[in-house]
Short mmCIF file of C-alpha atoms and ligand atoms in Angstrom, two decimals:
data_model
loop_
_atom_site.label_atom_id
_atom_site.label_comp_id
_atom_site.label_asym_id
_atom_site.label_seq_id
_atom_site.Cartn_x
_atom_site.Cartn_y
_atom_site.Cartn_z
CA MET A 1 -36.24 12.29 -17.66
CA SER A 2 -33.70 9.84 -18.76
CA ALA A 3 -33.53 6.82 -16.91
CA GLN A 4 -29.74 7.84 -15.80
CA ARG A 5 -30.95 11.08 -14.18
CA GLU A 6 -33.93 9.15 -11.92
CA PRO A 7 -34.25 10.90 -8.82
CA VAL A 8 -32.73 8.88 -5.72
CA GLY A 9 -33.84 8.28 -2.26
CA VAL A 10 -31.88 7.69 0.59
CA ILE A 11 -32.85 6.44 3.67
CA GLY A 12 -30.58 6.88 6.57
CA VAL A 13 -27.86 10.04 6.26
CA GLY A 14 -24.98 8.21 8.12
CA TRP A 15 -21.73 8.13 6.96
CA VAL A 16 -22.71 5.96 3.86
CA GLY A 17 -26.12 7.48 3.07
CA LEU A 18 -24.18 11.01 3.13
CA VAL A 19 -21.45 9.89 1.12
CA THR A 20 -23.88 8.23 -1.42
CA ALA A 21 -26.37 10.93 -1.35
CA VAL A 22 -24.29 13.81 -2.28
CA CYS A 23 -22.21 11.86 -4.75
CA PHE A 24 -25.53 10.54 -6.85
CA ALA A 25 -26.11 14.32 -6.79
CA GLU A 26 -22.84 15.22 -8.02
CA LEU A 27 -23.55 12.97 -10.74
CA GLY A 28 -26.55 15.19 -11.61
CA HIS A 29 -29.35 13.24 -9.78
CA GLU A 30 -32.16 15.10 -7.90
CA VAL A 31 -31.88 13.62 -4.48
CA VAL A 32 -34.17 13.51 -1.30
CA ALA A 33 -32.10 11.95 1.95
CA ARG A 34 -34.43 11.25 4.79
CA ASP A 35 -33.13 10.44 8.54
CA ILE A 36 -35.07 10.55 11.75
CA LEU A 37 -32.84 13.18 13.32
CA ALA A 38 -33.91 16.41 12.98
CA ASP A 39 -30.80 18.02 14.09
CA LYS A 40 -28.62 16.44 11.63
CA VAL A 41 -31.33 17.08 8.66
CA ASP A 42 -31.15 21.04 9.90
CA SER A 43 -27.32 21.07 9.78
CA LEU A 44 -26.86 19.47 6.28
CA ALA A 45 -29.82 21.34 5.17
CA ARG A 46 -27.44 24.33 5.88
CA GLY A 47 -24.66 22.58 3.99
CA GLU A 48 -22.63 21.47 7.34
CA THR A 49 -21.37 17.75 6.97
CA THR A 50 -21.90 16.02 10.35
CA ILE A 51 -19.05 13.41 9.84
CA HIS A 52 -15.00 14.26 8.90
CA GLU A 53 -14.37 13.16 4.93
CA PRO A 54 -12.35 14.85 2.73
CA GLY A 55 -13.92 16.42 -0.14
CA LEU A 56 -17.51 15.67 0.87
CA GLU A 57 -18.81 19.25 2.56
CA GLU A 58 -17.21 20.90 -1.00
CA MET A 59 -19.46 18.36 -3.02
CA LEU A 60 -22.49 18.86 -0.87
CA ARG A 61 -22.49 22.73 -1.08
CA ARG A 62 -22.12 22.85 -4.98
CA ASN A 63 -24.68 20.61 -5.33
CA ALA A 64 -26.82 21.96 -2.53
CA GLU A 65 -29.99 22.68 -4.87
CA ARG A 66 -30.19 18.88 -5.99
CA ILE A 67 -30.31 17.58 -2.56
CA THR A 68 -33.34 17.97 -0.28
CA PHE A 69 -32.88 16.57 3.29
CA THR A 70 -36.03 15.72 5.47
CA THR A 71 -37.11 13.77 8.05
CA GLU A 72 -40.55 13.05 6.45
CA MET A 73 -40.88 9.77 4.44
CA PRO A 74 -44.13 10.39 2.41
CA GLU A 75 -42.03 13.57 0.77
CA LEU A 76 -39.17 11.02 0.02
CA LEU A 77 -41.57 8.12 -1.20
CA GLU A 78 -43.16 11.03 -3.13
CA ARG A 79 -40.51 12.07 -4.78
CA ALA A 80 -38.05 9.15 -5.73
CA ARG A 81 -38.95 5.68 -6.48
CA LEU A 82 -35.41 4.26 -6.40
CA LEU A 83 -34.70 3.82 -2.41
CA PHE A 84 -31.07 3.36 -0.87
CA VAL A 85 -31.40 1.90 2.38
CA CYS A 86 -28.49 3.10 4.64
CA VAL A 87 -29.57 2.78 8.12
CA ASP A 88 -27.02 1.12 10.70
CA THR A 89 -26.72 -2.14 11.58
CA PRO A 90 -25.12 -2.75 14.79
CA PRO A 91 -24.07 -5.91 16.35
CA THR A 92 -26.26 -6.87 19.10
CA TYR A 93 -25.13 -8.86 22.41
CA SER A 94 -25.41 -11.99 20.49
CA GLY A 95 -22.98 -10.77 17.62
CA ASP A 96 -25.80 -11.06 14.97
CA ALA A 97 -26.60 -7.70 13.19
CA ASP A 98 -29.24 -5.99 14.45
CA LEU A 99 -31.72 -5.21 11.43
CA SER A 100 -34.13 -3.56 13.56
CA ARG A 101 -34.01 -0.29 11.62
CA VAL A 102 -33.60 -1.92 8.23
CA ARG A 103 -37.09 -3.57 9.60
CA ALA A 104 -38.75 -0.44 10.53
CA VAL A 105 -37.73 0.86 6.77
CA VAL A 106 -39.41 -1.77 5.12
CA ASP A 107 -42.37 -1.28 7.67
CA GLU A 108 -42.70 2.15 6.45
CA LEU A 109 -43.67 1.29 2.59
CA PRO A 110 -46.58 1.56 2.03
CA ALA A 111 -48.39 -2.01 0.89
CA ASP A 112 -48.93 -1.00 -2.70
CA SER A 113 -45.73 0.76 -3.02
CA GLU A 114 -43.83 0.95 -6.90
CA HIS A 115 -40.50 1.87 -4.95
CA VAL A 116 -37.14 -0.21 -5.34
CA LEU A 117 -35.72 -0.86 -2.12
CA ILE A 118 -32.07 -1.00 -2.51
CA MET A 119 -30.21 -2.41 0.18
CA LYS A 120 -26.47 -0.86 1.34
CA SER A 121 -26.72 -1.47 4.46
CA THR A 122 -24.55 -4.55 5.62
CA VAL A 123 -26.75 -7.25 6.32
CA PRO A 124 -26.21 -11.06 7.33
CA ALA A 125 -26.60 -13.00 3.83
CA GLY A 126 -30.66 -14.31 3.83
CA THR A 127 -32.02 -10.62 4.89
CA GLY A 128 -32.86 -9.97 1.18
CA HIS A 129 -34.76 -13.62 1.18
CA SER A 130 -36.70 -12.56 4.13
CA ILE A 131 -37.51 -9.17 3.29
CA ARG A 132 -39.02 -10.56 -0.18
CA ARG A 133 -40.93 -12.90 1.68
CA ASP A 134 -42.49 -10.59 4.12
CA ARG A 135 -43.05 -7.96 1.44
CA PRO A 136 -43.73 -10.22 -2.28
CA GLY A 137 -44.06 -7.59 -5.10
CA LEU A 138 -41.44 -5.29 -3.48
CA PRO A 139 -38.46 -5.44 -5.98
CA TYR A 140 -35.67 -5.82 -3.69
CA VAL A 141 -31.96 -5.18 -4.84
CA SER A 142 -28.70 -5.46 -2.97
CA CYS A 143 -25.98 -3.25 -3.54
CA PRO A 144 -23.56 -3.40 -1.06
CA GLU A 145 -20.76 -0.56 -0.41
CA PHE A 146 -17.18 -0.72 -0.46
CA LEU A 147 -16.55 2.76 0.68
CA LYS A 148 -13.39 3.18 2.72
CA GLU A 149 -13.45 5.98 5.31
CA GLY A 150 -11.18 8.87 4.52
CA THR A 151 -11.23 8.04 0.60
CA ALA A 152 -15.39 7.44 0.47
CA VAL A 153 -15.76 9.90 -1.97
CA ALA A 154 -13.03 8.88 -4.52
CA ASP A 155 -14.22 5.35 -3.96
CA PHE A 156 -17.77 6.23 -4.83
CA MET A 157 -16.65 8.25 -7.89
CA ASP A 158 -13.81 5.47 -9.03
CA PRO A 159 -15.00 2.09 -7.35
CA ASP A 160 -13.04 -1.33 -8.06
CA ARG A 161 -16.36 -2.74 -8.51
CA VAL A 162 -20.35 -2.26 -8.20
CA VAL A 163 -22.37 -5.42 -7.11
CA ILE A 164 -25.71 -5.38 -8.25
CA GLY A 165 -27.74 -8.68 -6.57
CA ALA A 166 -31.17 -9.07 -7.73
CA ASP A 167 -33.38 -12.63 -7.90
CA GLY A 168 -35.86 -13.66 -10.44
CA GLY A 169 -38.06 -11.18 -11.28
CA ASP A 170 -36.56 -7.88 -10.09
CA GLU A 171 -34.47 -7.44 -13.10
CA ALA A 172 -36.21 -4.23 -14.17
CA ALA A 173 -34.84 -3.00 -10.86
CA ALA A 174 -31.90 -4.28 -11.01
CA ASP A 175 -31.46 -2.56 -14.45
CA ALA A 176 -32.45 0.72 -13.06
CA VAL A 177 -29.99 0.53 -10.61
CA ALA A 178 -27.21 -0.30 -13.04
CA ALA A 179 -28.05 2.59 -14.86
CA LEU A 180 -27.37 5.08 -11.88
CA TYR A 181 -24.12 3.84 -11.56
CA GLU A 182 -23.16 3.54 -15.58
CA PRO A 183 -21.13 6.95 -15.76
CA LEU A 184 -18.54 5.53 -12.91
CA PRO A 185 -15.83 3.64 -14.20
CA GLY A 186 -14.82 0.01 -12.79
CA GLU A 187 -16.67 -3.26 -13.18
CA THR A 188 -20.37 -4.15 -12.27
CA LEU A 189 -21.12 -7.28 -11.29
CA ARG A 190 -24.60 -8.55 -11.42
CA THR A 191 -25.55 -11.51 -9.14
CA ASP A 192 -28.32 -12.95 -7.43
CA VAL A 193 -29.22 -11.39 -3.63
CA ALA A 194 -27.63 -13.80 -1.40
CA SER A 195 -24.10 -13.92 -3.19
CA ALA A 196 -24.36 -10.03 -3.29
CA GLU A 197 -24.95 -10.05 0.27
CA MET A 198 -21.99 -12.64 0.85
CA ILE A 199 -19.63 -10.86 -1.47
CA LYS A 200 -19.64 -7.61 1.20
CA LEU A 201 -19.48 -9.96 4.13
CA ALA A 202 -16.57 -12.10 2.42
CA SER A 203 -14.63 -9.43 1.46
CA ASN A 204 -14.31 -7.44 4.46
CA ALA A 205 -13.51 -10.58 6.17
CA PHE A 206 -10.66 -11.44 3.79
CA LEU A 207 -9.19 -8.13 4.25
CA ALA A 208 -9.31 -8.47 7.89
CA THR A 209 -8.09 -11.77 7.48
CA LYS A 210 -4.82 -10.35 5.36
CA ILE A 211 -4.31 -7.91 8.63
CA SER A 212 -4.12 -10.39 11.04
CA PHE A 213 -2.09 -12.49 9.08
CA ILE A 214 0.41 -10.07 8.69
CA ASN A 215 0.28 -8.84 12.23
CA GLU A 216 1.16 -12.45 13.17
CA ILE A 217 4.00 -12.19 10.81
CA ALA A 218 5.24 -9.00 12.07
CA ASN A 219 5.32 -10.87 15.62
CA VAL A 220 7.29 -13.55 14.20
CA CYS A 221 9.88 -11.58 12.43
CA GLU A 222 10.55 -9.70 15.58
CA GLU A 223 11.69 -13.51 17.21
CA VAL A 224 13.67 -14.08 14.02
CA GLY A 225 15.07 -10.61 13.30
CA ALA A 226 13.25 -9.97 10.13
CA ASP A 227 11.77 -7.09 8.88
CA VAL A 228 7.66 -7.30 8.44
CA GLY A 229 7.92 -4.31 5.81
CA GLU A 230 10.37 -6.12 3.90
CA VAL A 231 8.79 -9.54 4.28
CA ALA A 232 5.08 -7.72 3.05
CA ALA A 233 6.90 -6.14 0.06
CA GLY A 234 8.17 -9.52 -1.09
CA MET A 235 5.21 -11.12 -0.51
CA GLY A 236 3.14 -8.32 -2.23
CA LEU A 237 4.94 -8.86 -5.68
CA ASP A 238 3.28 -11.89 -6.15
CA GLU A 239 0.35 -11.06 -8.06
CA ARG A 240 -1.67 -13.72 -6.27
CA ILE A 241 -1.12 -12.29 -3.00
CA GLY A 242 -1.00 -8.50 -3.68
CA SER A 243 0.55 -5.79 -2.23
CA SER A 244 -2.28 -4.14 -0.09
CA PHE A 245 -3.69 -4.45 3.03
CA LEU A 246 -0.39 -6.28 4.40
CA ARG A 247 0.67 -2.93 7.09
CA ALA A 248 1.46 -4.53 9.86
CA GLY A 249 0.40 -2.41 13.06
CA ILE A 250 -1.81 -2.54 16.34
CA GLY A 251 -4.86 -4.05 14.63
CA TYR A 252 -7.48 -3.18 12.62
CA GLY A 253 -10.61 -1.12 13.94
CA GLY A 254 -13.81 1.01 12.21
CA SER A 255 -17.25 0.68 11.81
CA CYS A 256 -17.03 -1.94 9.23
CA PHE A 257 -13.96 -4.91 9.88
CA PRO A 258 -14.62 -5.59 13.59
CA LYS A 259 -18.59 -5.90 12.78
CA ASP A 260 -18.38 -7.74 9.68
CA VAL A 261 -15.75 -10.40 10.66
CA LYS A 262 -18.26 -11.14 13.80
CA ALA A 263 -21.42 -11.12 11.74
CA LEU A 264 -20.14 -13.26 9.35
CA LYS A 265 -18.73 -15.81 12.38
CA MET A 266 -21.96 -15.60 13.81
CA LEU A 267 -23.98 -16.06 10.66
CA ALA A 268 -22.15 -19.30 9.95
CA GLY A 269 -22.57 -20.23 13.44
CA ASN A 270 -26.24 -19.94 13.38
CA THR A 271 -26.38 -22.33 10.34
CA GLY A 272 -24.11 -24.79 12.31
CA TYR A 273 -20.99 -24.36 10.64
CA HIS A 274 -18.04 -23.06 12.97
CA PHE A 275 -16.02 -20.61 11.09
CA GLN A 276 -12.74 -21.57 12.81
CA LEU A 277 -10.49 -19.10 10.94
CA LEU A 278 -12.52 -16.05 11.78
CA ASN A 279 -12.12 -16.96 15.55
CA ALA A 280 -8.07 -16.64 14.86
CA VAL A 281 -9.06 -13.67 12.89
CA ILE A 282 -10.65 -12.06 15.93
CA GLU A 283 -8.57 -13.07 18.56
CA VAL A 284 -4.97 -12.02 16.97
CA ASN A 285 -6.66 -8.51 16.15
CA GLU A 286 -7.58 -8.32 20.05
CA LEU A 287 -3.98 -9.41 21.10
CA GLN A 288 -2.13 -7.16 18.80
CA LYS A 289 -3.78 -4.14 20.36
CA ARG A 290 -2.15 -5.01 23.69
CA ARG A 291 0.96 -5.72 22.43
CA VAL A 292 2.07 -2.51 22.50
CA VAL A 293 1.91 -2.34 26.28
CA GLY A 294 4.58 -5.04 26.54
CA LYS A 295 6.99 -3.33 24.46
CA LEU A 296 6.84 -0.47 26.73
CA GLU A 297 7.21 -2.66 29.77
CA GLN A 298 10.25 -3.95 28.18
CA HIS A 299 11.84 -0.59 28.10
CA LEU A 300 10.42 1.16 31.22
CA GLY A 301 9.68 -1.64 33.21
CA SER A 302 6.49 -1.40 35.28
CA LEU A 303 4.16 1.37 34.04
CA LEU A 304 2.70 2.38 37.34
CA GLY A 305 2.77 6.39 37.54
CA LYS A 306 4.39 6.78 33.78
CA ARG A 307 3.18 9.18 31.34
CA ILE A 308 2.27 7.75 28.29
CA ALA A 309 1.29 9.79 25.27
CA LEU A 310 -1.16 8.28 22.38
CA LEU A 311 -0.31 10.04 19.35
CA GLY A 312 -3.59 9.90 16.87
CA LEU A 313 -6.64 7.97 18.47
CA ALA A 314 -9.37 7.93 15.26
CA PHE A 315 -9.13 4.11 13.97
CA LYS A 316 -7.62 5.27 10.82
CA PRO A 317 -6.03 8.80 9.54
CA ASP A 318 -8.74 11.45 7.84
CA THR A 319 -11.40 10.34 9.83
CA ASP A 320 -12.60 11.48 13.20
CA ASP A 321 -14.37 8.23 13.53
CA MET A 322 -13.89 6.35 16.95
CA ARG A 323 -15.71 3.17 16.69
CA GLU A 324 -13.67 0.28 17.60
CA ALA A 325 -10.75 2.49 17.43
CA SER A 326 -7.23 0.40 18.80
CA SER A 327 -6.66 3.37 20.86
CA LEU A 328 -9.67 2.96 23.05
CA VAL A 329 -8.22 -0.60 24.19
CA LEU A 330 -4.73 0.67 24.31
CA ALA A 331 -5.53 3.61 26.53
CA ALA A 332 -7.69 1.59 28.82
CA ARG A 333 -4.73 -1.37 29.20
CA LEU A 334 -2.23 1.54 29.67
CA GLN A 335 -4.41 2.85 32.55
CA GLY A 336 -5.20 -0.45 34.17
CA GLU A 337 -0.87 -0.98 34.22
CA GLY A 338 -1.11 2.09 36.39
CA ALA A 339 -0.10 4.23 33.68
CA GLU A 340 -0.92 8.26 33.05
CA VAL A 341 -2.48 8.44 29.49
CA VAL A 342 -2.49 11.96 27.35
CA ALA A 343 -3.46 11.97 24.03
CA TYR A 344 -3.39 14.12 20.77
CA ASP A 345 -5.53 13.45 17.62
CA PRO A 346 -5.58 16.29 14.82
CA VAL A 347 -9.69 15.86 14.87
CA ALA A 348 -10.58 13.13 16.69
CA SER A 349 -10.04 14.51 20.00
CA GLU A 350 -13.41 15.88 20.71
CA ARG A 351 -15.09 12.24 20.10
CA ALA A 352 -12.43 10.54 21.92
CA GLY A 353 -12.99 12.74 24.58
CA GLU A 354 -16.72 11.28 25.32
CA LEU A 355 -15.32 7.52 25.32
CA LEU A 356 -11.94 8.00 27.23
CA ASP A 357 -12.13 8.03 30.64
CA SER A 358 -9.06 10.20 32.68
CA VAL A 359 -7.52 10.61 29.41
CA GLU A 360 -6.00 14.25 29.28
CA MET A 361 -6.26 15.63 26.03
CA ALA A 362 -3.52 17.64 24.46
CA GLY A 363 -4.03 20.63 22.15
CA SER A 364 -0.75 19.48 19.82
CA ALA A 365 1.41 16.57 19.25
CA LEU A 366 4.15 18.65 21.06
CA GLU A 367 1.71 19.55 24.12
CA ALA A 368 1.07 15.50 24.62
CA LEU A 369 4.98 14.64 24.19
CA ASP A 370 5.81 17.39 26.95
CA GLY A 371 7.31 15.28 29.92
CA ALA A 372 6.33 11.96 28.68
CA ASP A 373 8.15 9.03 29.51
CA ALA A 374 7.15 7.49 26.11
CA ALA A 375 5.18 7.97 23.05
CA VAL A 376 2.99 5.56 21.06
CA LEU A 377 1.91 6.38 17.47
CA VAL A 378 -1.57 4.85 17.30
CA THR A 379 -3.03 6.37 13.93
CA GLU A 380 -0.68 7.40 11.36
CA TRP A 381 -1.84 11.08 10.83
CA ARG A 382 0.40 12.92 7.90
CA GLU A 383 1.36 15.88 10.58
CA PHE A 384 2.97 13.19 12.64
CA ALA A 385 5.53 12.51 9.77
CA GLU A 386 5.60 16.42 9.40
CA LEU A 387 6.46 16.88 13.29
CA ASP A 388 9.86 18.22 14.44
CA TRP A 389 11.02 15.09 16.40
CA SER A 390 14.49 16.68 17.48
CA GLU A 391 12.15 19.39 19.40
CA ALA A 392 9.93 16.27 20.60
CA ALA A 393 12.99 14.53 21.93
CA THR A 394 13.81 17.42 24.08
CA ARG A 395 10.34 17.61 25.51
CA MET A 396 9.99 14.01 26.57
CA GLY A 397 11.18 12.83 30.01
CA ARG A 398 12.63 10.07 28.04
CA ALA A 399 12.70 10.09 24.08
CA LEU A 400 11.06 6.47 23.58
CA LEU A 401 8.51 6.09 20.80
CA VAL A 402 6.72 2.82 19.71
CA ASP A 403 5.47 3.19 16.15
CA GLY A 404 2.32 1.22 16.12
CA ARG A 405 2.04 1.81 12.34
CA ASN A 406 5.29 1.39 11.43
CA PHE A 407 4.61 4.89 10.03
CA LEU A 408 7.93 7.15 10.76
CA ASP A 409 11.24 6.53 9.60
CA PRO A 410 13.16 4.83 12.17
CA ALA A 411 16.68 6.06 10.90
CA ARG A 412 15.32 9.80 11.09
CA LEU A 413 13.70 9.08 14.82
CA ALA A 414 17.22 7.67 15.97
CA GLU A 415 19.06 10.74 14.45
CA ALA A 416 16.32 12.77 16.56
CA GLY A 417 17.92 11.16 19.75
CA PHE A 418 14.89 8.66 20.06
CA GLU A 419 14.78 4.74 21.06
CA TYR A 420 12.71 3.86 18.40
CA GLU A 421 10.40 0.48 18.22
CA GLY A 422 8.14 -0.51 15.51
CA ILE A 423 5.88 -3.52 14.70
CA GLY A 424 7.94 -6.62 13.09
CA LYS A 425 11.17 -5.02 12.96
CA ALA A 426 14.49 -4.21 15.00
CA PRO A 427 14.55 -1.51 17.53
CA ARG A 428 16.77 1.44 16.42
CA GLY A 429 18.31 4.32 18.56
CA ALA A 430 19.89 4.68 22.00
CA PRO A 431 19.51 1.78 24.43
CA ALA A 432 17.45 2.26 27.17
CA SER A 433 20.49 3.00 29.22
CA ALA A 434 21.36 5.67 27.73
CA SER A 435 18.19 7.69 27.98
CA LYS A 436 17.77 10.75 30.22
CA SER A 437 15.58 9.36 32.99
C1 LIG B 1 -13.31 -0.78 5.51
C2 LIG B 1 -13.52 -1.48 3.82
O1 LIG B 1 -11.96 -1.03 3.33
C3 LIG B 1 -14.46 -0.92 2.97
O2 LIG B 1 -14.16 -1.63 1.83
C4 LIG B 1 -15.90 -1.41 3.67
O3 LIG B 1 -16.88 -1.13 2.92
C5 LIG B 1 -15.88 -0.51 5.21
O4 LIG B 1 -14.85 -0.80 5.64
P1 LIG B 1 -12.64 1.25 6.53
O5 LIG B 1 -13.51 0.92 7.72
O6 LIG B 1 -12.95 2.62 6.02
O7 LIG B 1 -13.28 0.39 5.17
O8 LIG B 1 -11.24 1.14 6.89
P2 LIG B 1 -9.83 0.46 6.25
O9 LIG B 1 -9.48 1.43 5.41
O10 LIG B 1 -10.57 -0.51 5.08
O11 LIG B 1 -8.82 0.00 7.49
C6 LIG B 1 -9.68 -0.57 8.39
C7 LIG B 1 -8.79 -0.88 9.38
O12 LIG B 1 -7.71 -1.73 9.15
C8 LIG B 1 -7.85 0.23 10.26
O13 LIG B 1 -7.97 0.26 11.39
C9 LIG B 1 -6.56 0.31 9.59
O14 LIG B 1 -5.66 1.22 10.13
C10 LIG B 1 -6.59 -1.49 9.35
N1 LIG B 1 -5.41 -1.65 8.48
C11 LIG B 1 -5.81 -1.48 7.10
C12 LIG B 1 -4.30 -2.18 9.05
O15 LIG B 1 -4.13 -2.24 10.23
N2 LIG B 1 -3.35 -2.56 7.84
C13 LIG B 1 -3.79 -2.58 6.45
O16 LIG B 1 -2.72 -3.11 5.95
C14 LIG B 1 -4.85 -2.20 6.40
#
């Protein structure tokens, strides 16, 4: 068997693990994927994915014969030498990453193991060194993931870069990992373990900083009558700045940014370094989720007893992931002001329903808008762009929309009869006094 087609082991079949397993199978590898949850393993073995990720289920079914899902560690260890660790590392109460699942995996490897531990889970810088200290002789490679939910399969197959970190003595292990990624386009950066760990944390912290920065610019734009979309477009033309991640909105969420920014802040703090900038990034993001409430109050006065429709709940489109979604904070804040909240999301309603207390779930966007005093576009799902907004306006008690993602065309909404308000741009449409209420 050629080095490029070496079997691949995956430990932890969450979102990262499943994408990794399925994509390596697509590249022609035998894959053994192990998870401790028997239900999950059973449904994956039937070809049913446990997450909503475009293209993943088709790819899983296409490669089913090359992937084994199991709960058994011995089976994995027997069949694969290269082991990708993809278990989750959630934040603890102290804000540090919880490494207990990573430690449990290391403990399961036999003392004389000839396996290579490849860390894909996001871990604080220094984790690799500490594992190598505890398990001398166990080859260790850091290979962080940079996959975006919703485009994870495409990101895996066409990465901007692959980062492979290994320390002295583990070059052969790093070569084996590099060989796995060789068929893929994009740069491969070979570095040491601590630097690879930092690249992941620093990349996410930088992107989160970009978002909080443009959100603050948006807030200033509102004060001075500028349009943040125009400002971001003009800034983005500077190659040093770049145009991506300059979309103003109601804050970042998801399983990575909030966790990684906090983890980097804590990591620095634990070493005695006060990472001031990240404090601001986090605070701006928290406040940004709440700004919509003030915008609604400007139009409606007190929100007590007002019916507010949330369009979209997932932390971003094309996923049913509700982790750290801005909608959770927004719904609770609106309820805190006495509003009645109704919501619709094309795929996340079920997951959201488990998290959102006393929020009425509607079966469609129009149903959510029926009789509402205002709507907030929270997640930029494509179907909201295609909605019949004229029909929506007639159904609402008051056709007022706060576009939390600057996703819709203000002129079109105004034409449909809406008072439209985005983030960091001038309001459009009929003044409040011309409304039906
Ligand atoms: C992120 C990283 O992009 C990825 O490299 C990493 O490995 C995992 O975390 P993901 O969590 O899937 O990926 O989401 P991403 O598309 O990066 O968006 C994160 C959040 O930022 C979303 O809530 C999104 O709505 C928000 N965002 C993004 C903005 O508010 N403005 C932007 O310009 C871009």
